[in-house]
Amino acid sequence: MQRLILIFFIASELCYYLLIAQTGVVEYFSSNLFLIAPLPIGGIIGSILVSYIKIDNKNKISLFLIIQLIMSFLYPHFNLLTLFILGFAVGSLAPLIINEVKKTTFLELGLALSLSYVTGTMLFNYDVAQRGFIAIILTTITLIASRFLPSKDDEKEFDTTNHSLLIMILWVFLDSALFESLSRDLTISIWRDGFSFEIALFHVIGVICALSFKIEKNQKELMILTLFALSYLFYFLREGFILSIIYPFVISYYNVVILQTIRKKDFKTISFYMVLIGWMASGGGLFVALANLILFVPITLLFAIFRVMTKEYLPNSKEIKYV
């Protein structure tokens, strides 16, 4: 029973971040960077300070979920202060949630992510101004589940590949820039254009593939970057159906890879990673989308692909023999 509770705990908070913190607040405030700035500022501060609060993690989780629940009752009528408090709560919870991911098995992590992606996709078109009850329900589920979490880490070994922080920041930036541009583009929106089933299906397939198949580090990075390149290509070509297959797949795939990497870190390192990956990189993508600079993103993408390919085909110094 505790394993099932862990799945709902992770899934509901990830879904809250997508539907409320990432899209709900931003869209309600018409993507005005000045108005929504307290949210990421609070998130960054929360992610940094949470490791210095001298209470056990279980009580930390309950404390910040109670704050999140109170803020959810105010949604979407936030001011500068309440946005900061919401950001602080969500930012503090992010490394705590990742820390709980350490307790999951392959199957549990896959089910949690799949549940989150499917639920988020089905509710994505719900009016952002009317998502208050969604915020309350999701936080309540997470809060109740948090009191019954398993206490012992699972011993099952995950993928031991360590990807660099820089490549993970790049993945999140590429995702955020495309996601924010796509969700605001009236000429093409895979969510509004009736592709919800395809999106949900390929989110799940992406999770399964990432957890099931072992690929060399450089090949995996090259594959993710190539899939992002194809996603941008089909976005520019306005091919919604193909985009609804490739883009959800790569989102799920790289997120699993990131979780497999950072779940092996200590709590303070996870907190630091959340600042750079969860707030800085995604914030950079949002800025690119709002500034209509997405046409310049493929240049960065092509450079990154070139760098990974260079590493892939560079001879290993240990294998060089001198005559």
PDB file of C-alpha atoms in Angstrom:
ATOM      1  CA  MET A   1       0.000   0.000   0.000  1.00  0.00           C
ATOM      2  CA  GLN A   2       2.840   2.391   0.830  1.00  0.00           C
ATOM      3  CA  ARG A   3       4.320   1.837  -2.636  1.00  0.00           C
ATOM      4  CA  LEU A   4       1.036   2.897  -4.254  1.00  0.00           C
ATOM      5  CA  ILE A   5       0.899   5.946  -1.987  1.00  0.00           C
ATOM      6  CA  LEU A   6       4.439   6.893  -3.101  1.00  0.00           C
ATOM      7  CA  ILE A   7       3.303   6.771  -6.755  1.00  0.00           C
ATOM      8  CA  PHE A   8       0.365   9.128  -6.120  1.00  0.00           C
ATOM      9  CA  PHE A   9       2.547  11.399  -3.981  1.00  0.00           C
ATOM     10  CA  ILE A  10       5.065  11.957  -6.792  1.00  0.00           C
ATOM     11  CA  ALA A  11       2.482  12.102  -9.593  1.00  0.00           C
ATOM     12  CA  SER A  12       0.149  14.612  -7.954  1.00  0.00           C
ATOM     13  CA  GLU A  13       2.901  17.109  -7.069  1.00  0.00           C
ATOM     14  CA  LEU A  14       4.460  16.897 -10.549  1.00  0.00           C
ATOM     15  CA  CYS A  15       0.999  17.475 -12.005  1.00  0.00           C
ATOM     16  CA  TYR A  16       0.513  20.474  -9.699  1.00  0.00           C
ATOM     17  CA  TYR A  17       3.735  22.001 -10.963  1.00  0.00           C
ATOM     18  CA  LEU A  18       2.642  21.586 -14.596  1.00  0.00           C
ATOM     19  CA  LEU A  19      -0.976  22.726 -14.308  1.00  0.00           C
ATOM     20  CA  ILE A  20      -0.670  25.417 -11.638  1.00  0.00           C
ATOM     21  CA  ALA A  21       2.875  26.752 -11.169  1.00  0.00           C
ATOM     22  CA  GLN A  22       4.131  26.363 -14.736  1.00  0.00           C
ATOM     23  CA  THR A  23       1.100  27.038 -16.933  1.00  0.00           C
ATOM     24  CA  GLY A  24      -1.785  28.213 -14.744  1.00  0.00           C
ATOM     25  CA  VAL A  25      -0.137  31.197 -13.074  1.00  0.00           C
ATOM     26  CA  VAL A  26       1.842  32.220 -16.163  1.00  0.00           C
ATOM     27  CA  GLU A  27      -1.177  32.181 -18.485  1.00  0.00           C
ATOM     28  CA  TYR A  28      -3.486  33.859 -15.969  1.00  0.00           C
ATOM     29  CA  PHE A  29      -1.076  36.781 -15.679  1.00  0.00           C
ATOM     30  CA  SER A  30      -0.792  36.931 -19.493  1.00  0.00           C
ATOM     31  CA  SER A  31       2.887  35.889 -19.368  1.00  0.00           C
ATOM     32  CA  ASN A  32       3.861  39.263 -17.878  1.00  0.00           C
ATOM     33  CA  LEU A  33       7.393  38.631 -16.608  1.00  0.00           C
ATOM     34  CA  PHE A  34       7.253  41.495 -14.115  1.00  0.00           C
ATOM     35  CA  LEU A  35       4.009  40.233 -12.532  1.00  0.00           C
ATOM     36  CA  ILE A  36       5.082  36.589 -12.269  1.00  0.00           C
ATOM     37  CA  ALA A  37       8.694  37.284 -11.231  1.00  0.00           C
ATOM     38  CA  PRO A  38       8.029  36.656  -7.485  1.00  0.00           C
ATOM     39  CA  LEU A  39       7.126  33.025  -8.303  1.00  0.00           C
ATOM     40  CA  PRO A  40      10.548  31.939  -9.675  1.00  0.00           C
ATOM     41  CA  ILE A  41      12.358  34.175  -7.160  1.00  0.00           C
ATOM     42  CA  GLY A  42      10.528  32.423  -4.339  1.00  0.00           C
ATOM     43  CA  GLY A  43      11.204  29.068  -6.006  1.00  0.00           C
ATOM     44  CA  ILE A  44      14.945  29.684  -6.186  1.00  0.00           C
ATOM     45  CA  ILE A  45      15.137  30.850  -2.575  1.00  0.00           C
ATOM     46  CA  GLY A  46      13.027  27.899  -1.410  1.00  0.00           C
ATOM     47  CA  SER A  47      15.178  25.355  -3.257  1.00  0.00           C
ATOM     48  CA  ILE A  48      18.333  26.833  -1.689  1.00  0.00           C
ATOM     49  CA  LEU A  49      17.092  27.253   1.891  1.00  0.00           C
ATOM     50  CA  VAL A  50      15.148  23.983   2.299  1.00  0.00           C
ATOM     51  CA  SER A  51      18.291  21.960   3.032  1.00  0.00           C
ATOM     52  CA  TYR A  52      19.152  24.304   5.925  1.00  0.00           C
ATOM     53  CA  ILE A  53      15.826  23.926   7.750  1.00  0.00           C
ATOM     54  CA  LYS A  54      16.558  21.720  10.759  1.00  0.00           C
ATOM     55  CA  ILE A  55      13.533  19.406  10.784  1.00  0.00           C
ATOM     56  CA  ASP A  56      13.169  15.972   9.246  1.00  0.00           C
ATOM     57  CA  ASN A  57      12.169  15.700   5.595  1.00  0.00           C
ATOM     58  CA  LYS A  58       8.746  14.218   6.301  1.00  0.00           C
ATOM     59  CA  ASN A  59       7.747  17.237   8.389  1.00  0.00           C
ATOM     60  CA  LYS A  60       9.321  19.607   5.850  1.00  0.00           C
ATOM     61  CA  ILE A  61       7.138  18.076   3.148  1.00  0.00           C
ATOM     62  CA  SER A  62       3.997  18.457   5.262  1.00  0.00           C
ATOM     63  CA  LEU A  63       4.872  22.048   6.182  1.00  0.00           C
ATOM     64  CA  PHE A  64       5.376  23.210   2.613  1.00  0.00           C
ATOM     65  CA  LEU A  65       2.361  21.269   1.345  1.00  0.00           C
ATOM     66  CA  ILE A  66       0.189  23.028   3.931  1.00  0.00           C
ATOM     67  CA  ILE A  67       1.532  26.369   2.670  1.00  0.00           C
ATOM     68  CA  GLN A  68       0.883  25.241  -0.924  1.00  0.00           C
ATOM     69  CA  LEU A  69      -2.656  24.214   0.033  1.00  0.00           C
ATOM     70  CA  ILE A  70      -3.370  27.614   1.593  1.00  0.00           C
ATOM     71  CA  MET A  71      -2.060  29.320  -1.541  1.00  0.00           C
ATOM     72  CA  SER A  72      -4.191  26.988  -3.672  1.00  0.00           C
ATOM     73  CA  PHE A  73      -7.328  28.352  -2.015  1.00  0.00           C
ATOM     74  CA  LEU A  74      -6.247  31.814  -3.208  1.00  0.00           C
ATOM     75  CA  TYR A  75      -5.630  30.680  -6.825  1.00  0.00           C
ATOM     76  CA  PRO A  76      -5.586  32.489  -9.219  1.00  0.00           C
ATOM     77  CA  HIS A  77      -5.948  35.807  -7.396  1.00  0.00           C
ATOM     78  CA  PHE A  78      -2.347  36.212  -6.320  1.00  0.00           C
ATOM     79  CA  ASN A  79      -0.381  39.356  -5.556  1.00  0.00           C
ATOM     80  CA  LEU A  80       3.382  39.827  -5.369  1.00  0.00           C
ATOM     81  CA  LEU A  81       3.577  38.435  -1.823  1.00  0.00           C
ATOM     82  CA  THR A  82       1.360  35.367  -2.323  1.00  0.00           C
ATOM     83  CA  LEU A  83       3.119  34.531  -5.597  1.00  0.00           C
ATOM     84  CA  PHE A  84       6.433  34.625  -3.742  1.00  0.00           C
ATOM     85  CA  ILE A  85       5.047  32.367  -0.985  1.00  0.00           C
ATOM     86  CA  LEU A  86       3.682  29.901  -3.560  1.00  0.00           C
ATOM     87  CA  GLY A  87       7.034  29.878  -5.358  1.00  0.00           C
ATOM     88  CA  PHE A  88       8.857  29.362  -2.062  1.00  0.00           C
ATOM     89  CA  ALA A  89       6.643  26.383  -1.200  1.00  0.00           C
ATOM     90  CA  VAL A  90       6.898  24.760  -4.646  1.00  0.00           C
ATOM     91  CA  GLY A  91      10.637  25.451  -4.823  1.00  0.00           C
ATOM     92  CA  SER A  92      11.206  23.916  -1.392  1.00  0.00           C
ATOM     93  CA  LEU A  93       9.163  20.852  -2.315  1.00  0.00           C
ATOM     94  CA  ALA A  94      11.025  20.190  -5.581  1.00  0.00           C
ATOM     95  CA  PRO A  95      14.226  18.710  -4.053  1.00  0.00           C
ATOM     96  CA  LEU A  96      12.149  16.967  -1.387  1.00  0.00           C
ATOM     97  CA  ILE A  97      10.078  15.240  -4.072  1.00  0.00           C
ATOM     98  CA  ILE A  98      13.221  14.242  -6.001  1.00  0.00           C
ATOM     99  CA  ASN A  99      14.658  12.870  -2.773  1.00  0.00           C
ATOM    100  CA  GLU A 100      11.580  10.647  -2.406  1.00  0.00           C
ATOM    101  CA  VAL A 101      12.127   9.381  -5.959  1.00  0.00           C
ATOM    102  CA  LYS A 102      15.146   7.541  -4.522  1.00  0.00           C
ATOM    103  CA  LYS A 103      12.690   5.135  -2.896  1.00  0.00           C
ATOM    104  CA  THR A 104      11.019   4.119  -6.160  1.00  0.00           C
ATOM    105  CA  THR A 105      11.576   1.034  -8.260  1.00  0.00           C
ATOM    106  CA  PHE A 106      11.602   1.109 -12.086  1.00  0.00           C
ATOM    107  CA  LEU A 107       7.902   0.275 -12.192  1.00  0.00           C
ATOM    108  CA  GLU A 108       6.899   2.797  -9.524  1.00  0.00           C
ATOM    109  CA  LEU A 109       8.785   5.655 -11.134  1.00  0.00           C
ATOM    110  CA  GLY A 110       7.321   4.761 -14.529  1.00  0.00           C
ATOM    111  CA  LEU A 111       3.779   4.637 -13.140  1.00  0.00           C
ATOM    112  CA  ALA A 112       4.199   7.937 -11.263  1.00  0.00           C
ATOM    113  CA  LEU A 113       5.509   9.792 -14.315  1.00  0.00           C
ATOM    114  CA  SER A 114       2.948   8.217 -16.647  1.00  0.00           C
ATOM    115  CA  LEU A 115       0.083   9.110 -14.302  1.00  0.00           C
ATOM    116  CA  SER A 116       1.350  12.674 -14.038  1.00  0.00           C
ATOM    117  CA  TYR A 117       1.782  13.117 -17.803  1.00  0.00           C
ATOM    118  CA  VAL A 118      -1.597  11.581 -18.686  1.00  0.00           C
ATOM    119  CA  THR A 119      -3.471  13.605 -16.057  1.00  0.00           C
ATOM    120  CA  GLY A 120      -1.688  16.813 -17.020  1.00  0.00           C
ATOM    121  CA  THR A 121      -2.455  16.243 -20.710  1.00  0.00           C
ATOM    122  CA  MET A 122      -6.145  15.550 -20.094  1.00  0.00           C
ATOM    123  CA  LEU A 123      -6.538  18.673 -17.945  1.00  0.00           C
ATOM    124  CA  PHE A 124      -4.266  20.965 -19.957  1.00  0.00           C
ATOM    125  CA  ASN A 125      -7.101  22.633 -21.886  1.00  0.00           C
ATOM    126  CA  TYR A 126      -9.046  23.402 -18.717  1.00  0.00           C
ATOM    127  CA  ASP A 127      -9.519  27.165 -18.284  1.00  0.00           C
ATOM    128  CA  VAL A 128      -6.568  28.460 -16.234  1.00  0.00           C
ATOM    129  CA  ALA A 129      -8.825  30.781 -14.243  1.00  0.00           C
ATOM    130  CA  GLN A 130     -10.925  27.803 -13.123  1.00  0.00           C
ATOM    131  CA  ARG A 131      -8.117  25.504 -11.963  1.00  0.00           C
ATOM    132  CA  GLY A 132      -8.426  26.414  -8.273  1.00  0.00           C
ATOM    133  CA  PHE A 133     -10.243  23.183  -7.374  1.00  0.00           C
ATOM    134  CA  ILE A 134      -7.586  21.197  -9.307  1.00  0.00           C
ATOM    135  CA  ALA A 135      -4.861  22.876  -7.254  1.00  0.00           C
ATOM    136  CA  ILE A 136      -6.702  22.063  -4.004  1.00  0.00           C
ATOM    137  CA  ILE A 137      -7.385  18.413  -4.951  1.00  0.00           C
ATOM    138  CA  LEU A 138      -3.816  17.737  -6.131  1.00  0.00           C
ATOM    139  CA  THR A 139      -2.256  19.309  -3.041  1.00  0.00           C
ATOM    140  CA  THR A 140      -4.648  17.465  -0.729  1.00  0.00           C
ATOM    141  CA  ILE A 141      -3.733  14.138  -2.345  1.00  0.00           C
ATOM    142  CA  THR A 142      -0.024  14.917  -1.985  1.00  0.00           C
ATOM    143  CA  LEU A 143      -0.423  16.087   1.628  1.00  0.00           C
ATOM    144  CA  ILE A 144      -2.341  12.994   2.736  1.00  0.00           C
ATOM    145  CA  ALA A 145       0.053  10.700   0.867  1.00  0.00           C
ATOM    146  CA  SER A 146       3.059  12.404   2.465  1.00  0.00           C
ATOM    147  CA  ARG A 147       2.089  11.060   5.890  1.00  0.00           C
ATOM    148  CA  PHE A 148       2.266   7.429   4.728  1.00  0.00           C
ATOM    149  CA  LEU A 149       5.407   7.358   2.631  1.00  0.00           C
ATOM    150  CA  PRO A 150       7.774   4.385   2.926  1.00  0.00           C
ATOM    151  CA  SER A 151      10.733   5.178   5.161  1.00  0.00           C
ATOM    152  CA  LYS A 152      13.345   2.861   3.668  1.00  0.00           C
ATOM    153  CA  ASP A 153      15.041   3.503   0.319  1.00  0.00           C
ATOM    154  CA  ASP A 154      14.603   0.788  -2.279  1.00  0.00           C
ATOM    155  CA  GLU A 155      17.822  -1.029  -3.109  1.00  0.00           C
ATOM    156  CA  LYS A 156      17.072  -1.545  -6.802  1.00  0.00           C
ATOM    157  CA  GLU A 157      19.841  -0.127  -8.990  1.00  0.00           C
ATOM    158  CA  PHE A 158      18.903   2.323 -11.708  1.00  0.00           C
ATOM    159  CA  ASP A 159      20.885   3.428 -14.738  1.00  0.00           C
ATOM    160  CA  THR A 160      24.312   4.384 -13.394  1.00  0.00           C
ATOM    161  CA  THR A 161      25.102   6.799 -16.239  1.00  0.00           C
ATOM    162  CA  ASN A 162      25.883  10.317 -15.050  1.00  0.00           C
ATOM    163  CA  HIS A 163      25.021  13.116 -17.452  1.00  0.00           C
ATOM    164  CA  SER A 164      26.608  16.529 -17.029  1.00  0.00           C
ATOM    165  CA  LEU A 165      24.669  19.356 -15.431  1.00  0.00           C
ATOM    166  CA  LEU A 166      25.197  21.467 -18.569  1.00  0.00           C
ATOM    167  CA  ILE A 167      23.522  18.971 -20.917  1.00  0.00           C
ATOM    168  CA  MET A 168      20.562  18.619 -18.539  1.00  0.00           C
ATOM    169  CA  ILE A 169      20.172  22.411 -18.360  1.00  0.00           C
ATOM    170  CA  LEU A 170      20.204  22.474 -22.155  1.00  0.00           C
ATOM    171  CA  TRP A 171      17.457  19.824 -22.389  1.00  0.00           C
ATOM    172  CA  VAL A 172      15.202  21.740 -19.999  1.00  0.00           C
ATOM    173  CA  PHE A 173      15.887  25.022 -21.814  1.00  0.00           C
ATOM    174  CA  LEU A 174      15.029  23.473 -25.200  1.00  0.00           C
ATOM    175  CA  ASP A 175      11.865  21.942 -23.778  1.00  0.00           C
ATOM    176  CA  SER A 176      10.748  25.123 -22.021  1.00  0.00           C
ATOM    177  CA  ALA A 177      11.345  27.367 -25.051  1.00  0.00           C
ATOM    178  CA  LEU A 178       9.342  25.056 -27.339  1.00  0.00           C
ATOM    179  CA  PHE A 179       6.622  24.341 -24.791  1.00  0.00           C
ATOM    180  CA  GLU A 180       6.030  28.003 -23.951  1.00  0.00           C
ATOM    181  CA  SER A 181       6.069  28.977 -27.654  1.00  0.00           C
ATOM    182  CA  LEU A 182       3.767  26.136 -28.635  1.00  0.00           C
ATOM    183  CA  SER A 183       1.245  26.767 -25.874  1.00  0.00           C
ATOM    184  CA  ARG A 184       0.937  30.428 -26.959  1.00  0.00           C
ATOM    185  CA  ASP A 185       0.853  29.845 -30.730  1.00  0.00           C
ATOM    186  CA  LEU A 186      -2.687  30.226 -32.051  1.00  0.00           C
ATOM    187  CA  THR A 187      -1.788  28.708 -35.438  1.00  0.00           C
ATOM    188  CA  ILE A 188      -0.667  25.368 -33.995  1.00  0.00           C
ATOM    189  CA  SER A 189      -1.274  23.829 -30.588  1.00  0.00           C
ATOM    190  CA  ILE A 190      -1.079  20.088 -30.223  1.00  0.00           C
ATOM    191  CA  TRP A 191      -3.201  20.321 -27.057  1.00  0.00           C
ATOM    192  CA  ARG A 192      -5.984  22.457 -28.526  1.00  0.00           C
ATOM    193  CA  ASP A 193      -5.924  20.713 -31.917  1.00  0.00           C
ATOM    194  CA  GLY A 194      -7.304  17.405 -30.699  1.00  0.00           C
ATOM    195  CA  PHE A 195      -4.115  15.392 -30.212  1.00  0.00           C
ATOM    196  CA  SER A 196      -4.505  14.751 -26.486  1.00  0.00           C
ATOM    197  CA  PHE A 197      -4.650  10.960 -26.933  1.00  0.00           C
ATOM    198  CA  GLU A 198      -1.457  10.890 -29.007  1.00  0.00           C
ATOM    199  CA  ILE A 199       0.317  13.167 -26.534  1.00  0.00           C
ATOM    200  CA  ALA A 200      -0.640  11.039 -23.523  1.00  0.00           C
ATOM    201  CA  LEU A 201       0.224   7.790 -25.321  1.00  0.00           C
ATOM    202  CA  PHE A 202       3.693   8.886 -26.402  1.00  0.00           C
ATOM    203  CA  HIS A 203       4.431  10.356 -22.983  1.00  0.00           C
ATOM    204  CA  VAL A 204       3.904   6.865 -21.590  1.00  0.00           C
ATOM    205  CA  ILE A 205       5.920   5.238 -24.401  1.00  0.00           C
ATOM    206  CA  GLY A 206       8.769   7.681 -23.736  1.00  0.00           C
ATOM    207  CA  VAL A 207       8.813   6.733 -20.045  1.00  0.00           C
ATOM    208  CA  ILE A 208       8.802   3.011 -20.854  1.00  0.00           C
ATOM    209  CA  CYS A 209      11.619   3.329 -23.403  1.00  0.00           C
ATOM    210  CA  ALA A 210      13.795   5.436 -21.097  1.00  0.00           C
ATOM    211  CA  LEU A 211      13.444   2.915 -18.266  1.00  0.00           C
ATOM    212  CA  SER A 212      13.729  -0.225 -20.392  1.00  0.00           C
ATOM    213  CA  PHE A 213      16.531   0.296 -22.890  1.00  0.00           C
ATOM    214  CA  LYS A 214      20.163   0.901 -21.965  1.00  0.00           C
ATOM    215  CA  ILE A 215      22.059   3.161 -24.381  1.00  0.00           C
ATOM    216  CA  GLU A 216      25.570   4.560 -24.144  1.00  0.00           C
ATOM    217  CA  LYS A 217      25.811   8.020 -22.598  1.00  0.00           C
ATOM    218  CA  ASN A 218      26.862   9.953 -25.726  1.00  0.00           C
ATOM    219  CA  GLN A 219      24.394   8.052 -27.916  1.00  0.00           C
ATOM    220  CA  LYS A 220      21.592   8.830 -25.480  1.00  0.00           C
ATOM    221  CA  GLU A 221      22.467  12.538 -25.421  1.00  0.00           C
ATOM    222  CA  LEU A 222      22.684  12.604 -29.211  1.00  0.00           C
ATOM    223  CA  MET A 223      19.327  10.863 -29.541  1.00  0.00           C
ATOM    224  CA  ILE A 224      17.611  13.339 -27.184  1.00  0.00           C
ATOM    225  CA  LEU A 225      19.093  16.341 -28.996  1.00  0.00           C
ATOM    226  CA  THR A 226      18.103  14.868 -32.378  1.00  0.00           C
ATOM    227  CA  LEU A 227      14.538  14.351 -31.187  1.00  0.00           C
ATOM    228  CA  PHE A 228      14.457  17.942 -29.973  1.00  0.00           C
ATOM    229  CA  ALA A 229      15.745  19.052 -33.386  1.00  0.00           C
ATOM    230  CA  LEU A 230      12.918  17.121 -35.062  1.00  0.00           C
ATOM    231  CA  SER A 231      10.403  18.625 -32.623  1.00  0.00           C
ATOM    232  CA  TYR A 232      11.523  22.140 -33.530  1.00  0.00           C
ATOM    233  CA  LEU A 233      11.505  21.237 -37.231  1.00  0.00           C
ATOM    234  CA  PHE A 234       7.916  20.007 -37.165  1.00  0.00           C
ATOM    235  CA  TYR A 235       6.887  23.001 -35.044  1.00  0.00           C
ATOM    236  CA  PHE A 236       8.246  25.357 -37.708  1.00  0.00           C
ATOM    237  CA  LEU A 237       6.597  23.225 -40.431  1.00  0.00           C
ATOM    238  CA  ARG A 238       3.281  23.375 -38.496  1.00  0.00           C
ATOM    239  CA  GLU A 239       2.959  19.576 -38.512  1.00  0.00           C
ATOM    240  CA  GLY A 240       0.854  19.131 -35.386  1.00  0.00           C
ATOM    241  CA  PHE A 241       0.207  15.394 -35.644  1.00  0.00           C
ATOM    242  CA  ILE A 242       3.874  14.394 -36.044  1.00  0.00           C
ATOM    243  CA  LEU A 243       4.844  16.898 -33.337  1.00  0.00           C
ATOM    244  CA  SER A 244       2.306  15.328 -30.954  1.00  0.00           C
ATOM    245  CA  ILE A 245       4.196  12.042 -31.315  1.00  0.00           C
ATOM    246  CA  ILE A 246       7.849  13.126 -31.190  1.00  0.00           C
ATOM    247  CA  TYR A 247       7.709  15.975 -28.670  1.00  0.00           C
ATOM    248  CA  PRO A 248       5.892  14.152 -25.803  1.00  0.00           C
ATOM    249  CA  PHE A 249       8.212  11.183 -26.298  1.00  0.00           C
ATOM    250  CA  VAL A 250      11.373  13.243 -25.893  1.00  0.00           C
ATOM    251  CA  ILE A 251       9.915  15.153 -22.912  1.00  0.00           C
ATOM    252  CA  SER A 252       9.251  11.915 -21.038  1.00  0.00           C
ATOM    253  CA  TYR A 253      12.517  10.336 -22.120  1.00  0.00           C
ATOM    254  CA  TYR A 254      14.851  13.126 -21.031  1.00  0.00           C
ATOM    255  CA  ASN A 255      12.982  13.692 -17.765  1.00  0.00           C
ATOM    256  CA  VAL A 256      13.512  10.056 -16.826  1.00  0.00           C
ATOM    257  CA  VAL A 257      17.203  10.411 -17.710  1.00  0.00           C
ATOM    258  CA  ILE A 258      17.485  13.517 -15.514  1.00  0.00           C
ATOM    259  CA  LEU A 259      15.758  11.788 -12.602  1.00  0.00           C
ATOM    260  CA  GLN A 260      18.017   8.760 -12.975  1.00  0.00           C
ATOM    261  CA  THR A 261      21.034  11.068 -12.755  1.00  0.00           C
ATOM    262  CA  ILE A 262      20.094  13.393  -9.909  1.00  0.00           C
ATOM    263  CA  ARG A 263      18.437  10.752  -7.687  1.00  0.00           C
ATOM    264  CA  LYS A 264      21.974   9.540  -6.928  1.00  0.00           C
ATOM    265  CA  LYS A 265      23.046  12.930  -5.538  1.00  0.00           C
ATOM    266  CA  ASP A 266      22.949  14.082  -1.928  1.00  0.00           C
ATOM    267  CA  PHE A 267      20.135  16.393  -0.841  1.00  0.00           C
ATOM    268  CA  LYS A 268      22.075  19.680  -1.051  1.00  0.00           C
ATOM    269  CA  THR A 269      23.280  18.818  -4.551  1.00  0.00           C
ATOM    270  CA  ILE A 270      19.714  18.006  -5.593  1.00  0.00           C
ATOM    271  CA  SER A 271      18.629  21.420  -4.271  1.00  0.00           C
ATOM    272  CA  PHE A 272      21.374  23.136  -6.276  1.00  0.00           C
ATOM    273  CA  TYR A 273      20.404  21.220  -9.409  1.00  0.00           C
ATOM    274  CA  MET A 274      16.761  22.228  -8.961  1.00  0.00           C
ATOM    275  CA  VAL A 275      17.749  25.892  -8.959  1.00  0.00           C
ATOM    276  CA  LEU A 276      19.611  25.581 -12.250  1.00  0.00           C
ATOM    277  CA  ILE A 277      17.417  22.992 -13.968  1.00  0.00           C
ATOM    278  CA  GLY A 278      13.994  23.662 -12.490  1.00  0.00           C
ATOM    279  CA  TRP A 279      14.074  27.461 -12.396  1.00  0.00           C
ATOM    280  CA  MET A 280      16.953  29.007 -14.349  1.00  0.00           C
ATOM    281  CA  ALA A 281      16.751  26.802 -17.448  1.00  0.00           C
ATOM    282  CA  SER A 282      12.955  26.808 -17.620  1.00  0.00           C
ATOM    283  CA  GLY A 283      12.907  30.563 -16.968  1.00  0.00           C
ATOM    284  CA  GLY A 284      15.353  31.079 -19.820  1.00  0.00           C
ATOM    285  CA  GLY A 285      13.069  29.105 -22.113  1.00  0.00           C
ATOM    286  CA  LEU A 286      10.085  31.207 -21.059  1.00  0.00           C
ATOM    287  CA  PHE A 287      11.995  34.406 -21.799  1.00  0.00           C
ATOM    288  CA  VAL A 288      12.938  33.133 -25.268  1.00  0.00           C
ATOM    289  CA  ALA A 289       9.307  32.288 -26.012  1.00  0.00           C
ATOM    290  CA  LEU A 290       7.963  35.631 -24.801  1.00  0.00           C
ATOM    291  CA  ALA A 291      10.658  37.557 -26.672  1.00  0.00           C
ATOM    292  CA  ASN A 292       9.872  35.624 -29.891  1.00  0.00           C
ATOM    293  CA  LEU A 293      13.477  34.452 -30.131  1.00  0.00           C
ATOM    294  CA  ILE A 294      12.672  30.794 -30.767  1.00  0.00           C
ATOM    295  CA  LEU A 295      14.042  30.984 -34.321  1.00  0.00           C
ATOM    296  CA  PHE A 296      17.530  31.344 -32.811  1.00  0.00           C
ATOM    297  CA  VAL A 297      17.236  28.255 -30.598  1.00  0.00           C
ATOM    298  CA  PRO A 298      18.077  25.741 -33.393  1.00  0.00           C
ATOM    299  CA  ILE A 299      21.511  27.377 -33.675  1.00  0.00           C
ATOM    300  CA  THR A 300      22.247  26.391 -30.070  1.00  0.00           C
ATOM    301  CA  LEU A 301      20.752  22.979 -30.731  1.00  0.00           C
ATOM    302  CA  LEU A 302      22.917  22.300 -33.785  1.00  0.00           C
ATOM    303  CA  PHE A 303      26.039  23.396 -31.903  1.00  0.00           C
ATOM    304  CA  ALA A 304      25.170  21.010 -29.057  1.00  0.00           C
ATOM    305  CA  ILE A 305      24.619  18.114 -31.492  1.00  0.00           C
ATOM    306  CA  PHE A 306      27.971  18.856 -33.103  1.00  0.00           C
ATOM    307  CA  ARG A 307      29.712  18.846 -29.703  1.00  0.00           C
ATOM    308  CA  VAL A 308      28.154  15.514 -28.704  1.00  0.00           C
ATOM    309  CA  MET A 309      29.032  13.963 -32.069  1.00  0.00           C
ATOM    310  CA  THR A 310      32.588  15.210 -31.685  1.00  0.00           C
ATOM    311  CA  LYS A 311      32.860  13.482 -28.302  1.00  0.00           C
ATOM    312  CA  GLU A 312      31.305  10.314 -29.722  1.00  0.00           C
ATOM    313  CA  TYR A 313      33.868   9.926 -32.467  1.00  0.00           C
ATOM    314  CA  LEU A 314      36.932  11.269 -30.665  1.00  0.00           C
ATOM    315  CA  PRO A 315      39.480   8.484 -30.034  1.00  0.00           C
ATOM    316  CA  ASN A 316      39.917   7.453 -26.440  1.00  0.00           C
ATOM    317  CA  SER A 317      43.342   8.603 -25.241  1.00  0.00           C
ATOM    318  CA  LYS A 318      43.902   5.232 -23.558  1.00  0.00           C
ATOM    319  CA  GLU A 319      43.453   3.487 -26.873  1.00  0.00           C
ATOM    320  CA  ILE A 320      46.079   5.578 -28.712  1.00  0.00           C
ATOM    321  CA  LYS A 321      49.212   3.613 -29.217  1.00  0.00           C
ATOM    322  CA  TYR A 322      52.505   5.208 -30.010  1.00  0.00           C
ATOM    323  CA  VAL A 323      54.923   3.406 -32.309  1.00  0.00           C
TER     324      VAL A 323
END
